[in-house]
Coordinates of C-alpha atoms in Angstrom, one line a residue:
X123 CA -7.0 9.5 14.4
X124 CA -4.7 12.4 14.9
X125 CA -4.0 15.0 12.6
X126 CA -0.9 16.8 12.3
X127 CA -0.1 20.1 13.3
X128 CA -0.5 21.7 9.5
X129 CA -1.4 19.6 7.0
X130 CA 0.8 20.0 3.8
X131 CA 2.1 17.7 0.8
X132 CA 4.6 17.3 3.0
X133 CA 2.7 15.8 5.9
X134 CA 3.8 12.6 7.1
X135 CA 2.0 9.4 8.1
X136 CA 2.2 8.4 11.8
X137 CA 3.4 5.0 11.7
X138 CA 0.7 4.5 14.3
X139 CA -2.2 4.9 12.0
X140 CA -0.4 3.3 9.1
X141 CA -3.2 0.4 8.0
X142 CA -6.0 2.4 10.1
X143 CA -9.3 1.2 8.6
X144 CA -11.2 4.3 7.1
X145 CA -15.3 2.9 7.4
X146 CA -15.4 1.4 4.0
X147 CA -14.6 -2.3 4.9
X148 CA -10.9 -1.9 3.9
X149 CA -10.2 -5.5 5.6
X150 CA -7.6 -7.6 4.7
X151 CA -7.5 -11.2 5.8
X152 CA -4.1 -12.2 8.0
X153 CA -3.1 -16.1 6.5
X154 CA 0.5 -16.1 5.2
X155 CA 2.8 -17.7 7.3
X156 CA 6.6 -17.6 6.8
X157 CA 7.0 -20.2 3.7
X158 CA 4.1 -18.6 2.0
X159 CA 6.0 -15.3 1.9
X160 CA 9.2 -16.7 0.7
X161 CA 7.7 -18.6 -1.8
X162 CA 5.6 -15.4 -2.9
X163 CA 9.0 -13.7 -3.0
X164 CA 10.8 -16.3 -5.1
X165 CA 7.7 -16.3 -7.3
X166 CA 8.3 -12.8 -8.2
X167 CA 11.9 -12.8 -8.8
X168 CA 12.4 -16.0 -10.7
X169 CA 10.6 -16.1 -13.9
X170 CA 10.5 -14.1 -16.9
X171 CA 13.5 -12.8 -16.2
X172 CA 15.9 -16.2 -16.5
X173 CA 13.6 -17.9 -18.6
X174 CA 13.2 -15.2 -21.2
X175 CA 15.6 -11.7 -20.4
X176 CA 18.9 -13.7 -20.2
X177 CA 18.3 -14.2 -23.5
X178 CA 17.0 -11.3 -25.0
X179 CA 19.9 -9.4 -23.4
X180 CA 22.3 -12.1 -24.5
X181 CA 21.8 -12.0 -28.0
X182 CA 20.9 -8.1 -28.1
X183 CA 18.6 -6.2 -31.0
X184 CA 18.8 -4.0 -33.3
X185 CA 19.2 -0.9 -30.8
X186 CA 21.3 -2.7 -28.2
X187 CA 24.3 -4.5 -28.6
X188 CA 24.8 -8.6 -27.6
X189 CA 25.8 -8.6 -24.4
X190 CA 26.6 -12.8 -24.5
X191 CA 27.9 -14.8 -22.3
X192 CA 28.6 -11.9 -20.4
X193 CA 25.1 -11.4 -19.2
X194 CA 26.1 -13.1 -16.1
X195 CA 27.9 -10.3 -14.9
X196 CA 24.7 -8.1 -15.7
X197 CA 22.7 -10.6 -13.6
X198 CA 25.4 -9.8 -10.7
X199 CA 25.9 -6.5 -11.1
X200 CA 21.4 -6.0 -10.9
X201 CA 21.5 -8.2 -7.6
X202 CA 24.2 -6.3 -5.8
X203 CA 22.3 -3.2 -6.5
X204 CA 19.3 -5.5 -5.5
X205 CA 20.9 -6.6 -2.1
X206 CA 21.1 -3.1 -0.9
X207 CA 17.7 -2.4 -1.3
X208 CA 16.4 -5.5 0.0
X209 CA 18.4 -5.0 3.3
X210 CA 16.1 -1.7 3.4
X211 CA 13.1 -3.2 2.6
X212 CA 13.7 -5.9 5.3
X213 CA 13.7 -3.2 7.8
X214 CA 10.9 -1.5 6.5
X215 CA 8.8 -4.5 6.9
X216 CA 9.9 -5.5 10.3
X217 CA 9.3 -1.8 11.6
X218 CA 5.5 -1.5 9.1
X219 CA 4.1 -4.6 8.0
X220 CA 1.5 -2.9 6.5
X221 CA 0.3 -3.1 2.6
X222 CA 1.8 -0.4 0.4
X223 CA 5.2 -1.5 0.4
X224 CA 7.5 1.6 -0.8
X225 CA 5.0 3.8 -1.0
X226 CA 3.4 3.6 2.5
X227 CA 7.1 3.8 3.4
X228 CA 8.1 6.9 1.5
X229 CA 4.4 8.0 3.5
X230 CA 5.7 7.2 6.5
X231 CA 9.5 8.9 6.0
X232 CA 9.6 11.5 3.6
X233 CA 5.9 13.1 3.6
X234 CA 2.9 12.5 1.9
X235 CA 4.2 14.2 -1.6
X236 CA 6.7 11.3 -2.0
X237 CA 4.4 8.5 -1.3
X238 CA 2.1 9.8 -3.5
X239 CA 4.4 10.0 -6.1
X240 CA 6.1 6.5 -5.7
X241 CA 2.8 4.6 -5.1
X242 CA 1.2 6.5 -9.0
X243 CA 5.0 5.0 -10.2
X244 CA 4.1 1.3 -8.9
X245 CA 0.6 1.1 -10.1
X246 CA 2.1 1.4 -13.9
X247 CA 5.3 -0.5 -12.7
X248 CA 3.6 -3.2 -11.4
X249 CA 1.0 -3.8 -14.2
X250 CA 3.7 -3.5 -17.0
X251 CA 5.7 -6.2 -14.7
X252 CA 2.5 -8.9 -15.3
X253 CA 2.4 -7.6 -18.9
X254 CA 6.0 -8.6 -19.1
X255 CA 5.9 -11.4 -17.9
X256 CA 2.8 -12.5 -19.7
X257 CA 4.5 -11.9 -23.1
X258 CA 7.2 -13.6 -21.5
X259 CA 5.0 -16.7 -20.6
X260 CA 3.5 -16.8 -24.6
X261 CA 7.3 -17.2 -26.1
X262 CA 7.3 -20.3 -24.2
X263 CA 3.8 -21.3 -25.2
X264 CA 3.8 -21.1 -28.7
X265 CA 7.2 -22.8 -28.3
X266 CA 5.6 -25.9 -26.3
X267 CA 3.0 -25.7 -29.4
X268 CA 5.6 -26.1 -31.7
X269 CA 6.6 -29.2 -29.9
X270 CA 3.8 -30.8 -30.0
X271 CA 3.3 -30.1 -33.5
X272 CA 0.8 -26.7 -33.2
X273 CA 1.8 -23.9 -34.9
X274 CA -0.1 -20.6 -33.8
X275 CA -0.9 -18.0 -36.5
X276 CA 1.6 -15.1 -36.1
X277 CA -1.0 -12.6 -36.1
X278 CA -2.0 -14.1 -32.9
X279 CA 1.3 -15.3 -31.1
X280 CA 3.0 -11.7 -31.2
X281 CA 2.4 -7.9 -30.8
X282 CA 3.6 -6.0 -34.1
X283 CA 7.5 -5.4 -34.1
X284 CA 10.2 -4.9 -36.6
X285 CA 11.2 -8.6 -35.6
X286 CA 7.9 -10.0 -35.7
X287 CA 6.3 -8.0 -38.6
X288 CA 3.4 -10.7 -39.3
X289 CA 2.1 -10.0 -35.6
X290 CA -1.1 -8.0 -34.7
X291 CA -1.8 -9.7 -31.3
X292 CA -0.6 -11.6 -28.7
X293 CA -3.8 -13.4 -27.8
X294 CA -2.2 -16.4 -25.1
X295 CA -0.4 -13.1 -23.2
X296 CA -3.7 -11.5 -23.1
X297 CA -5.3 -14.6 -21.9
X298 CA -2.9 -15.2 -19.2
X299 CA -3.3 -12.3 -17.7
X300 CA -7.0 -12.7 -17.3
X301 CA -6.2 -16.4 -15.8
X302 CA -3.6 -14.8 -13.2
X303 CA -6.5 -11.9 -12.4
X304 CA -8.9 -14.9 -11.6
X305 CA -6.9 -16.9 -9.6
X306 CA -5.8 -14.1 -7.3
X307 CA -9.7 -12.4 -7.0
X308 CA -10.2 -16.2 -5.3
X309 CA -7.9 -14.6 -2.1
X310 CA -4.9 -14.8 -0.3
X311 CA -5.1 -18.2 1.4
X312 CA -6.1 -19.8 -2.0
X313 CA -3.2 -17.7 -3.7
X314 CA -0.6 -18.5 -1.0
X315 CA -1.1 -22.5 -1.5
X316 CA -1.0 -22.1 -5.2
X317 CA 2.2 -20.1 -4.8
X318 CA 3.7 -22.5 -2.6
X319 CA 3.7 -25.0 -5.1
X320 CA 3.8 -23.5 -8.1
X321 CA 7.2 -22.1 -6.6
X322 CA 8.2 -25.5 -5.5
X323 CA 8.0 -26.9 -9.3
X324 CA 9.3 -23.7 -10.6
X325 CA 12.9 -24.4 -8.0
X326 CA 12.8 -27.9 -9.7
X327 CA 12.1 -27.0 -13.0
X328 CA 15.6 -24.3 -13.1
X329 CA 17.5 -27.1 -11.0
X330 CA 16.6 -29.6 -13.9
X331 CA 17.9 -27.1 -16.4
X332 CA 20.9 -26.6 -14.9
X333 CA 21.8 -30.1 -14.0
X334 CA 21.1 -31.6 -17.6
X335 CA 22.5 -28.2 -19.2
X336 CA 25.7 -28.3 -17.0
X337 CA 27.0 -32.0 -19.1
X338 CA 26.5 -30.0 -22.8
X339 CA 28.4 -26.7 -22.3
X340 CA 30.7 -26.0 -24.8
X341 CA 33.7 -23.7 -23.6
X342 CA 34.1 -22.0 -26.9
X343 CA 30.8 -20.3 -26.7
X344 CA 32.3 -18.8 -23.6
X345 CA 34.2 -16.9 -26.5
X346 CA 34.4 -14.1 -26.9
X347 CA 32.8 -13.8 -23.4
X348 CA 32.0 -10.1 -23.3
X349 CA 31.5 -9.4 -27.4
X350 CA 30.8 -5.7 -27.5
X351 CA 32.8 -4.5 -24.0
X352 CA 31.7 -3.6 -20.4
X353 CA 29.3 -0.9 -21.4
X354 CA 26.3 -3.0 -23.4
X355 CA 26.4 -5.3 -19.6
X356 CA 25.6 -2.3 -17.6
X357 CA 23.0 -1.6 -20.4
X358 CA 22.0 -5.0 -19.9
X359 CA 22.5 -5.0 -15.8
X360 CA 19.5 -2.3 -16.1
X361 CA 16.8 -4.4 -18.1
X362 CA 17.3 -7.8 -16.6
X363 CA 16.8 -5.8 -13.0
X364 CA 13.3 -6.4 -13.3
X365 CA 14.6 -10.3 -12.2
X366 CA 15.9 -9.4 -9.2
X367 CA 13.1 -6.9 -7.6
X368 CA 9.9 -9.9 -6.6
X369 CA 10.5 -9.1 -2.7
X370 CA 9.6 -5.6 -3.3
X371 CA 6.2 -6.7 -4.8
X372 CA 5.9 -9.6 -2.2
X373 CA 6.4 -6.7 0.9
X374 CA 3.1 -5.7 0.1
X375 CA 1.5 -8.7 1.4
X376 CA 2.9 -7.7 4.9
X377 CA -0.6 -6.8 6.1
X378 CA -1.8 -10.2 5.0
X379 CA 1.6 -12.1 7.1
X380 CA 0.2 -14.0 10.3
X381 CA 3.4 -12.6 11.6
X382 CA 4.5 -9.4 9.6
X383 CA 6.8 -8.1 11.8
X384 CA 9.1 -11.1 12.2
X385 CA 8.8 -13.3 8.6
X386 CA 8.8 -10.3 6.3
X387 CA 12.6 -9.3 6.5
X388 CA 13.7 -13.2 6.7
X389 CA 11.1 -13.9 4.1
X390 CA 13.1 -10.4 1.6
X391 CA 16.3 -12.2 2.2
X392 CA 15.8 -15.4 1.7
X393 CA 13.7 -15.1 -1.0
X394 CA 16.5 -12.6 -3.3
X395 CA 19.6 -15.4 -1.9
X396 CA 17.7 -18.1 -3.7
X397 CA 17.0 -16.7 -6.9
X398 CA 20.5 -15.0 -7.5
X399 CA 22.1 -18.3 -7.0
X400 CA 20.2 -20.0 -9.4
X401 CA 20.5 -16.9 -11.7
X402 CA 24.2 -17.4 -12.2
X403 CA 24.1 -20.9 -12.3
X404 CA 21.6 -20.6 -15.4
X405 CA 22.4 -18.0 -17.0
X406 CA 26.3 -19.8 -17.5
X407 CA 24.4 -23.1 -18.7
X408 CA 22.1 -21.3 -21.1
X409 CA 25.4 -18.9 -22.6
X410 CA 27.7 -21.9 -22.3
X411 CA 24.6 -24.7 -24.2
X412 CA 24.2 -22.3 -27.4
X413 CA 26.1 -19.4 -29.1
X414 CA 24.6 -16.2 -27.9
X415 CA 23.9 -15.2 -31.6
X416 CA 21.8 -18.0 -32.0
X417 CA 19.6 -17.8 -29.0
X418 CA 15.8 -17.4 -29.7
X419 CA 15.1 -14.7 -26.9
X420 CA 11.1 -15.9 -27.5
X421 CA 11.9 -19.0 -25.5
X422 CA 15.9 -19.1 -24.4
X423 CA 16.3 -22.5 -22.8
X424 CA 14.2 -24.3 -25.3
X425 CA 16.0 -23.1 -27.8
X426 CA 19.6 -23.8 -26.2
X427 CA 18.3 -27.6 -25.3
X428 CA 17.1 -27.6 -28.9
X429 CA 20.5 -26.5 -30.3
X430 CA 21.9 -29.7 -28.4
X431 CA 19.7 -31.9 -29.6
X432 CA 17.3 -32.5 -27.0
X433 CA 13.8 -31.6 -28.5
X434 CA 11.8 -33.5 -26.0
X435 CA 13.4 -31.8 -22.9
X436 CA 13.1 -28.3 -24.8
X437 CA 9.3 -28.8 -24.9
X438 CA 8.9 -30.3 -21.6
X439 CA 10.7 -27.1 -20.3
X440 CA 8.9 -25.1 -22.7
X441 CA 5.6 -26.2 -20.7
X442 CA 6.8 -26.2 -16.9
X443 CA 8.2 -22.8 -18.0
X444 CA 4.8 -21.6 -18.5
X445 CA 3.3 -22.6 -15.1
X446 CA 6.3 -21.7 -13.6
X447 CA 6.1 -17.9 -14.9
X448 CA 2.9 -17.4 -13.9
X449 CA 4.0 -17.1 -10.1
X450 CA 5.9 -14.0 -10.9
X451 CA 2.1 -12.5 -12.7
X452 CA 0.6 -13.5 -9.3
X453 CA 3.3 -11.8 -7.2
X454 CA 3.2 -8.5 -9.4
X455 CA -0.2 -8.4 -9.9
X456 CA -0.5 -9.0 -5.5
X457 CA 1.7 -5.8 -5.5
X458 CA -0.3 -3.6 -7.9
X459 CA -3.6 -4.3 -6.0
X460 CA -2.6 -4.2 -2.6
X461 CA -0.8 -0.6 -3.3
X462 CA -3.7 0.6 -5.3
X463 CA -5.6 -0.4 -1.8
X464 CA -3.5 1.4 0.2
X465 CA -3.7 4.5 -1.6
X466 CA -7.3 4.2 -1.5
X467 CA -7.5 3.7 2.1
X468 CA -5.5 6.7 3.0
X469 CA -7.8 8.6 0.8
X470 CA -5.4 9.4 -2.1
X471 CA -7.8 8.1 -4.6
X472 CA -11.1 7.1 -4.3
X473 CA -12.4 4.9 -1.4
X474 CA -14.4 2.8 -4.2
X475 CA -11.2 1.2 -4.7
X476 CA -10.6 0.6 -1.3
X477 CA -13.2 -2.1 -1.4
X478 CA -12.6 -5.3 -0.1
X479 CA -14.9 -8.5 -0.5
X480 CA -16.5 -9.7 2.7
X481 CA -15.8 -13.2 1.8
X482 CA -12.5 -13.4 0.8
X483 CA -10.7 -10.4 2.2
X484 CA -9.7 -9.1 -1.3
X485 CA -10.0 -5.4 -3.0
X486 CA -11.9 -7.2 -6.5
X487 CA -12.2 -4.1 -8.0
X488 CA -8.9 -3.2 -8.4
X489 CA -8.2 -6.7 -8.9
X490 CA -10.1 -7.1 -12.1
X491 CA -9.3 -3.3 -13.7
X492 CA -5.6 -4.1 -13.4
X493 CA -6.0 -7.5 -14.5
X494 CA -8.0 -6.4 -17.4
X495 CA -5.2 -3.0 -18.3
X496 CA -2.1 -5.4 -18.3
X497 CA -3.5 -7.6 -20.5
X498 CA -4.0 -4.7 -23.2
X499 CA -0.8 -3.7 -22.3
X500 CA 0.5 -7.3 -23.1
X501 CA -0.9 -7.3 -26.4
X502 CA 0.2 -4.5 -28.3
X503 CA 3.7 -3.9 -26.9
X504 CA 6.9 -5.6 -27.2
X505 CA 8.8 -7.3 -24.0
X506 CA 11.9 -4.7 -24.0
X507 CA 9.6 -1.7 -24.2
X508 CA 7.7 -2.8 -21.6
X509 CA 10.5 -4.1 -19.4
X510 CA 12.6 -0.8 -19.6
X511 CA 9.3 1.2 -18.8
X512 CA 9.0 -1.2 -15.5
X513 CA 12.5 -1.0 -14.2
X514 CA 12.8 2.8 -14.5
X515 CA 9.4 2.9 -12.0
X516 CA 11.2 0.3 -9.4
X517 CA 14.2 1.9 -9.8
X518 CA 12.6 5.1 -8.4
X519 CA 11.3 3.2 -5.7
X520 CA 14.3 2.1 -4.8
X521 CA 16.3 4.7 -4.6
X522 CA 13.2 6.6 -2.3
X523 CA 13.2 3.6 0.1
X524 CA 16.7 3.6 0.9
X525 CA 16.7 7.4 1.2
X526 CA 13.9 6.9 3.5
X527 CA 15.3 4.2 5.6
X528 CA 18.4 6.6 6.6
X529 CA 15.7 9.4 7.4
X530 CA 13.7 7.0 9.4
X531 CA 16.7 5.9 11.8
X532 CA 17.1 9.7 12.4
X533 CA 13.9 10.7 12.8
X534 CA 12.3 8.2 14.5
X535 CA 15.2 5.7 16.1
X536 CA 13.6 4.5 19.2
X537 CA 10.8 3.0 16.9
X538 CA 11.3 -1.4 17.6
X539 CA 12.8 -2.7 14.7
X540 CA 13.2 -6.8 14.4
X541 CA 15.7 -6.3 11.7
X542 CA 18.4 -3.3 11.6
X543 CA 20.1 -2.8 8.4
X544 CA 24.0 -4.0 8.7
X545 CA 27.0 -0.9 8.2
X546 CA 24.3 1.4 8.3
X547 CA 24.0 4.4 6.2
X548 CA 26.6 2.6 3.7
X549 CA 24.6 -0.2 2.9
X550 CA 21.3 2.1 1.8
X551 CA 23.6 5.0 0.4
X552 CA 25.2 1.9 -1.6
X553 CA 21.5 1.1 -2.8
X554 CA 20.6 4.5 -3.8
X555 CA 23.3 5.3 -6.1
X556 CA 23.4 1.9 -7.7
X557 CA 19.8 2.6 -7.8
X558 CA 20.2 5.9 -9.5
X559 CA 23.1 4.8 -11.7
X560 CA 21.2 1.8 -13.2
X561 CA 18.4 4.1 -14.4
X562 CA 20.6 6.2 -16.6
X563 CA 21.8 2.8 -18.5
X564 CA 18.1 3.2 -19.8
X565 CA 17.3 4.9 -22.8
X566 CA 15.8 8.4 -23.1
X567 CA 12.7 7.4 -23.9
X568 CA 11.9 5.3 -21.4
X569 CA 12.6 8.8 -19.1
X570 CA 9.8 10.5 -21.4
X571 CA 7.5 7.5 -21.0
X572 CA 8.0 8.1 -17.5
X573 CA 8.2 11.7 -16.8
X574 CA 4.5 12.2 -18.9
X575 CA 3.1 9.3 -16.3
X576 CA 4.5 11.4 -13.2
X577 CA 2.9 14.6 -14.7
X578 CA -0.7 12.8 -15.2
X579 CA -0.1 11.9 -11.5
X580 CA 0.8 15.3 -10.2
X581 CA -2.5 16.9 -12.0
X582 CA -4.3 13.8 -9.9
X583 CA -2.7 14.9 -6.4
X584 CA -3.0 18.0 -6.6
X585 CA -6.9 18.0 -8.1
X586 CA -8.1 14.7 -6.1
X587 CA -5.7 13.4 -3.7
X588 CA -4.5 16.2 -1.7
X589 CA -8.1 17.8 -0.6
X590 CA -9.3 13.5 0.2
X591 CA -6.3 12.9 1.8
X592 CA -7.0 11.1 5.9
X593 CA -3.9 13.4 6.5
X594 CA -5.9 16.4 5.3
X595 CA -8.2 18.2 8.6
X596 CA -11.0 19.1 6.0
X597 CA -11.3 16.0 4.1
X598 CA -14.5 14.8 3.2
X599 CA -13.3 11.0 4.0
X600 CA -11.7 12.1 7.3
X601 CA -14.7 14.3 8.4
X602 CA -17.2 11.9 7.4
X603 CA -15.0 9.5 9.3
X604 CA -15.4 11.4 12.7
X605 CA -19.1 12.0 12.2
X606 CA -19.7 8.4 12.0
X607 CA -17.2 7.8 15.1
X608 CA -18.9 10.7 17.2
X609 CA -22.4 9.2 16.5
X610 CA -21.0 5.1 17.2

């Protein structure tokens, strides 16, 4: 392991020693092939966000306006910002397909500081995301329920809000994400086969809706398509981003690829080109079924099929939407673990963490303590809250990985690459400032939520992660590390 010439915050990780194991059985199992990571990818990105964002933007609240019909435009507007970035990730991964995602690339490109920094973002990001989706997932529960005739106590079917005022918990969110956490801490073989057809029912599931929905749109609730002007769908482009961004958490199964280097950037792109399609073509079937202003945003397609009177096929949805949705907890919950593992490795937190299990290649540990903090976080807090908190933190990451990718070409541009970014620096530059624009659509407390989370992780760094850093000459890791290497 070399060291660099003077170790500072602003060190930066040879992309050499990227994934270098550390002594402290930091393993992780290779078994994803190319269809595994696309359907991990699609996993992430379609879910919560068309089955239960499109319509909470849609109809709007009390703080934001009804975007309606409209909402397709935010949905396009979040994917071309999307695009950018996924054209950056792509060559990322093709260059390091390593576990870490955007922050072992801002590691490797912009210094140790930045990594630091975007990798304490995704561990909250990335947990909120499953709680998000799990609150997500219990809408559609208690709405298959209902179907069938169950009615679930308020008190248990929804966190307190001004629109659910009866609520106290919601217990099935909770529950899910202690199902996802399971099913992931079997490993990533198990995980990748479930994906694969989990994803391949979810595809079917959205194709269904749109091909039934398609012969009951009604033009006139096309009308007035953009109710309350441009500015409430660039609101609304912001919150439903956190539909378009599942590559990002499925690049941090690179390590685990059979073939990294090769099916990660195909896997980014054709993972985002399949979910945006099937975005817009929902998204105009739910808006065009059911008046925005009368769209439950609990459980939006059940409730448009509902309006037409279809009940059956609103409860049939209602309980293909809840398998479906879990794919995109799996994903997110992947992402949080396999960066809180990477950050462990390279000695930014504690190598307890780092831990993987001999049998089936996974860090349990973090596995179970992120499992166990999104499902408090998806039983107290309400779905916006949590989804504006989550897309301010990918945002960031964002706008640091396509800063990075132009720094990398200069820095470092006889590194092999089996993907190069198209129109290169326009494409990333593109991605930054859509990027930076979409998170000042968000409101100012989502910045304070999100400035007091940076600060926490600051006082970490500088007390913990800086003096254990592998990068660091005198670290007790790294030292200990060349002891046991001197006496092997």
């Amino acid at each position: 392991m070399s060291s660099p010439a003077r170790y500072s915050v602003l060190s930066r990780k040879p992309i050499d020693e990227v994934g270098e194991e550390d002594g402290h059985g930091s393993g992780l199992k290779k078994s994803l092939g190319l269809w595994q990571l696309t359907a991990i990818g699609v996993g992430g990105i379609i879910g919560v966000g068309i089955f239960t964002l499109a319509g909470v933007v849609a109809r709007g609240d009390a703080v934001n306006p009804a975007v309606g019909p409209a909402v397709v435009i935010s949905f396009l507007i979040a994917g071309l910002a999307s695009a950018a970035a996924a054209l950056s990730y792509a060559e990322f991964a093709g260059m390091i397909p390593r576990a870490g995602s955007a922050y072992t690339y801002g590691y490797v490109a912009l210094g140790e500081i930045v990594g630091w920094f975007i990798g304490w973002d995704l561990l909250l990001e990335y947990t909120a995301i499953v709680s998000v989706v799990a609150i997500g997932i219990s809408g559609y529960f208690s709405a298959f329920l209902g179907g069938i005739g169950i009615e679930l106590p308020a008190a248990l079917a929804y966190a307190h809000t001004p629109e659910t005022p009866d609520g106290i918990i919601n217990l099935p969110a909770i529950l899910t994400c202690l199902l996802v956490t399971w099913i992931l801490s079997r490993g990533s073989k198990s995980f990748g086969r479930f994906e694969l057809v989990a994803v391949g029912l979810k595809i079917l599931v959205v194709l269904a809706i749109i091909g039934i929905g398609i012969f009951h749109i009604h033009t006139e609730n096309f009308v007035p398509f953009m109710p309350n002007g441009f500015e409430p769908a660039m609101a609304g482009a912001a919150t439903v981003f956190f539909a378009v961004f599942g590559y990002d958490a499925m690049s941090t199964a690179a390590e685990e690829a059979v073939d990294g280097k090769k099916h990660m950037p195909k896997a980014i792109l054709l993972s985002l080109a399949i979910a945006m399609a099937l975005y817009v073509l929902a998204t105009l079937v739910l808006t065009g079924m059911q008046k925005y202003t009368e769209i439950n945003p609990q459980s939006a397609f059940a409730s448009a099929f509902d309006s037409v009177g279809m009940p059956t096929i609103a409860t049939i949805i209602s309980a293909f939407a809840v398998v479906s949705i879990l794919t995109v907890m799996l994903t997110f919950m992947l992402g949080v673990t396999r960066v809180w593992f990477s950050m462990s490795r390279d000695g930014l937190l504690p190598a307890w963490f780092a831990k993987t299990d001999r049998k089936r290649g996974v860090p349990l540990r973090v596995t179970w303590i992120a499992g166990i903090a999104s499902a408090l976080l998806a039983g107290v807090f309400p779905i916006r809250l949590v989804a504006d908190l989550t897309n301010i933190g990918i945002l960031a990451a964002f706008v640091v990985v396509c800063a990075a990718v132009i720094v990398l070409r200069k820095t470092r541009p006889d590194t092999p690459r089996t993907f190069r970014i198209p129109f290169m620096p326009v494409v990333p530059i593109f991605g930054l400032l859509a990027s930076g624009f979409l998170m000042l659509q968000l409101h100012w407390d989502t910045w304070v939520r999100f400035g007091g989370w940076l600060i926490i992780g600051l006082i970490v760094y500088w007390f913990y992660g800086r003096k254990n850093s592998m990068l660091n000459p005198n670290s007790p890791r790294r030292l200990a590390l060349r002891e046991r290497q001197e006496v092997g």
